[in-house]
mmCIF file of C-alpha atoms in Angstrom:
data_model
loop_
_atom_site.group_PDB
_atom_site.id
_atom_site.type_symbol
_atom_site.label_atom_id
_atom_site.label_comp_id
_atom_site.label_asym_id
_atom_site.label_seq_id
_atom_site.Cartn_x
_atom_site.Cartn_y
_atom_site.Cartn_z
ATOM 1 C CA MET A 1 -0.249 0.233 0.016
ATOM 2 C CA SER A 2 1.189 3.701 -0.769
ATOM 3 C CA ILE A 3 2.369 5.957 2.427
ATOM 4 C CA LEU A 4 -0.389 8.417 0.850
ATOM 5 C CA ILE A 5 -3.388 5.720 1.141
ATOM 6 C CA SER A 6 -2.068 4.122 4.205
ATOM 7 C CA ALA A 7 -1.962 8.053 5.784
ATOM 8 C CA LEU A 8 -5.246 8.873 4.105
ATOM 9 C CA GLU A 9 -6.762 5.772 5.976
ATOM 10 C CA GLY A 10 -5.488 7.005 9.422
ATOM 11 C CA GLY A 11 -2.234 5.168 9.715
ATOM 12 C CA ARG A 12 0.726 6.591 11.087
ATOM 13 C CA GLU A 13 3.839 6.898 8.696
ATOM 14 C CA HIS A 14 7.780 7.340 9.157
ATOM 15 C CA ARG A 15 7.121 10.218 7.215
ATOM 16 C CA LEU A 16 4.453 12.460 5.937
ATOM 17 C CA PRO A 17 3.441 11.875 2.249
ATOM 18 C CA VAL A 18 4.120 14.670 -0.302
ATOM 19 C CA TRP A 19 2.238 15.164 -3.377
ATOM 20 C CA PHE A 20 2.658 17.520 -6.358
ATOM 21 C CA MET A 21 -0.053 19.885 -8.318
ATOM 22 C CA ARG A 22 0.043 19.750 -12.103
ATOM 23 C CA GLN A 23 1.746 22.942 -12.237
ATOM 24 C CA ALA A 24 5.237 22.076 -10.740
ATOM 25 C CA GLY A 25 5.714 20.012 -13.631
ATOM 26 C CA ARG A 26 5.625 22.959 -16.162
ATOM 27 C CA SER A 27 9.049 24.020 -15.660
ATOM 28 C CA LEU A 28 10.296 20.513 -16.293
ATOM 29 C CA PRO A 29 12.467 20.107 -19.769
ATOM 30 C CA GLU A 30 10.186 16.819 -20.069
ATOM 31 C CA TYR A 31 7.056 18.484 -20.038
ATOM 32 C CA LYS A 32 7.924 20.860 -22.728
ATOM 33 C CA THR A 33 9.137 18.075 -24.779
ATOM 34 C CA ALA A 34 6.170 16.131 -24.296
ATOM 35 C CA ARG A 35 3.752 19.006 -24.780
ATOM 36 C CA GLY A 36 5.622 20.399 -27.795
ATOM 37 C CA GLU A 37 3.601 22.607 -29.784
ATOM 38 C CA THR A 38 0.082 20.888 -28.275
ATOM 39 C CA SER A 39 -2.039 23.335 -26.555
ATOM 40 C CA ILE A 40 -2.754 23.190 -22.993
ATOM 41 C CA LEU A 41 -6.364 22.149 -23.579
ATOM 42 C CA GLU A 42 -5.376 19.448 -26.255
ATOM 43 C CA ALA A 43 -3.172 18.146 -23.883
ATOM 44 C CA CYS A 44 -5.618 17.669 -21.164
ATOM 45 C CA LEU A 45 -8.472 16.011 -23.482
ATOM 46 C CA ARG A 46 -5.629 13.452 -24.756
ATOM 47 C CA PRO A 47 -5.632 10.935 -22.005
ATOM 48 C CA GLU A 48 -1.998 9.498 -22.670
ATOM 49 C CA MET A 49 -0.691 12.838 -22.564
ATOM 50 C CA ALA A 50 -2.464 13.860 -19.572
ATOM 51 C CA ALA A 51 -1.494 10.738 -17.787
ATOM 52 C CA GLU A 52 2.420 11.350 -18.745
ATOM 53 C CA ILE A 53 2.290 14.776 -17.990
ATOM 54 C CA THR A 54 0.795 14.015 -14.383
ATOM 55 C CA LEU A 55 3.474 11.371 -13.557
ATOM 56 C CA GLN A 56 6.597 13.711 -14.688
ATOM 57 C CA PRO A 57 7.118 15.364 -11.597
ATOM 58 C CA VAL A 58 6.267 12.154 -9.326
ATOM 59 C CA ARG A 59 9.025 10.273 -11.107
ATOM 60 C CA ARG A 60 11.599 13.302 -11.238
ATOM 61 C CA HIS A 61 11.033 13.950 -7.653
ATOM 62 C CA LYS A 62 10.091 10.601 -6.302
ATOM 63 C CA VAL A 63 6.907 11.930 -4.581
ATOM 64 C CA ASP A 64 4.049 10.204 -3.236
ATOM 65 C CA ALA A 65 1.392 11.336 -5.589
ATOM 66 C CA ALA A 66 0.224 14.220 -8.129
ATOM 67 C CA ILE A 67 -2.707 15.873 -8.965
ATOM 68 C CA PHE A 68 -4.115 15.054 -12.325
ATOM 69 C CA PHE A 69 -3.151 17.010 -15.224
ATOM 70 C CA SER A 70 -6.101 19.322 -16.419
ATOM 71 C CA ASP A 71 -6.938 22.748 -17.279
ATOM 72 C CA ILE A 72 -9.626 24.848 -15.890
ATOM 73 C CA MET A 73 -11.635 25.071 -19.109
ATOM 74 C CA THR A 74 -11.368 21.338 -19.933
ATOM 75 C CA PRO A 75 -14.952 20.533 -18.438
ATOM 76 C CA LEU A 76 -16.537 23.586 -20.189
ATOM 77 C CA VAL A 77 -15.186 22.364 -23.381
ATOM 78 C CA LEU A 78 -16.617 18.861 -22.531
ATOM 79 C CA ALA A 79 -19.723 20.283 -22.015
ATOM 80 C CA GLY A 80 -19.923 22.314 -25.299
ATOM 81 C CA TRP A 81 -18.733 25.856 -24.296
ATOM 82 C CA ALA A 82 -16.756 26.874 -27.209
ATOM 83 C CA SER A 83 -13.338 28.261 -26.136
ATOM 84 C CA THR A 84 -10.322 30.045 -27.659
ATOM 85 C CA SER A 85 -7.068 30.711 -26.016
ATOM 86 C CA SER A 86 -3.638 32.608 -27.288
ATOM 87 C CA PRO A 87 -0.442 32.381 -25.763
ATOM 88 C CA GLY A 88 -0.255 34.983 -22.958
ATOM 89 C CA TRP A 89 -3.811 35.625 -22.840
ATOM 90 C CA ALA A 90 -6.853 34.127 -20.724
ATOM 91 C CA PRO A 91 -9.066 31.854 -22.355
ATOM 92 C CA SER A 92 -12.355 33.432 -24.079
ATOM 93 C CA SER A 93 -15.421 32.183 -25.552
ATOM 94 C CA SER A 94 -18.070 33.997 -27.458
ATOM 95 C CA THR A 95 -20.694 31.509 -25.999
ATOM 96 C CA ARG A 96 -23.213 33.117 -23.795
ATOM 97 C CA CYS A 97 -25.505 31.518 -21.501
ATOM 98 C CA ALA A 98 -28.440 32.464 -19.550
ATOM 99 C CA PRO A 99 -29.420 30.741 -16.389
ATOM 100 C CA PRO A 100 -32.757 28.701 -16.619
ATOM 101 C CA PRO A 101 -35.553 30.798 -15.280
ATOM 102 C CA MET A 102 -36.403 30.318 -11.618
ATOM 103 C CA SER A 103 -39.615 29.431 -12.216
ATOM 104 C CA THR A 104 -38.777 26.232 -13.839
ATOM 105 C CA GLY A 105 -37.554 24.586 -10.484
ATOM 106 C CA SER A 106 -34.621 23.300 -9.195
ATOM 107 C CA TRP A 107 -31.237 24.508 -10.863
ATOM 108 C CA ALA A 108 -30.214 20.595 -10.746
ATOM 109 C CA THR A 109 -32.967 19.484 -13.061
ATOM 110 C CA SER A 110 -33.090 22.765 -15.113
ATOM 111 C CA SER A 111 -30.578 23.697 -17.970
ATOM 112 C CA ALA A 112 -28.931 26.896 -19.113
ATOM 113 C CA THR A 113 -29.830 28.348 -22.615
ATOM 114 C CA CYS A 114 -26.451 28.748 -24.763
ATOM 115 C CA ARG A 115 -26.189 30.600 -27.811
#
């Protein structure tokens, strides 16, 4: 069992588990090589690339775990929200969504109108 899982289950370990967030790997040369000219969003949407990028800092620094590599825009793109981004600029979208009317009931069962 990993030291991280053991600690999460309440076990007393000889050391504290260490984990990396994905941003920790962006400065690694292997990250730059793996990503190449691929956009960050495309890297997130390719499972093999996202897995490789996630594991790079784990292998290099021998930490116990990593946060899965993704981008804040990934769920929106997967939900059909059109997004564009340019180097040095924040993501943007021409899609506009209106929240569902309150009279339709629960937000959980209502859907937004996007155009």
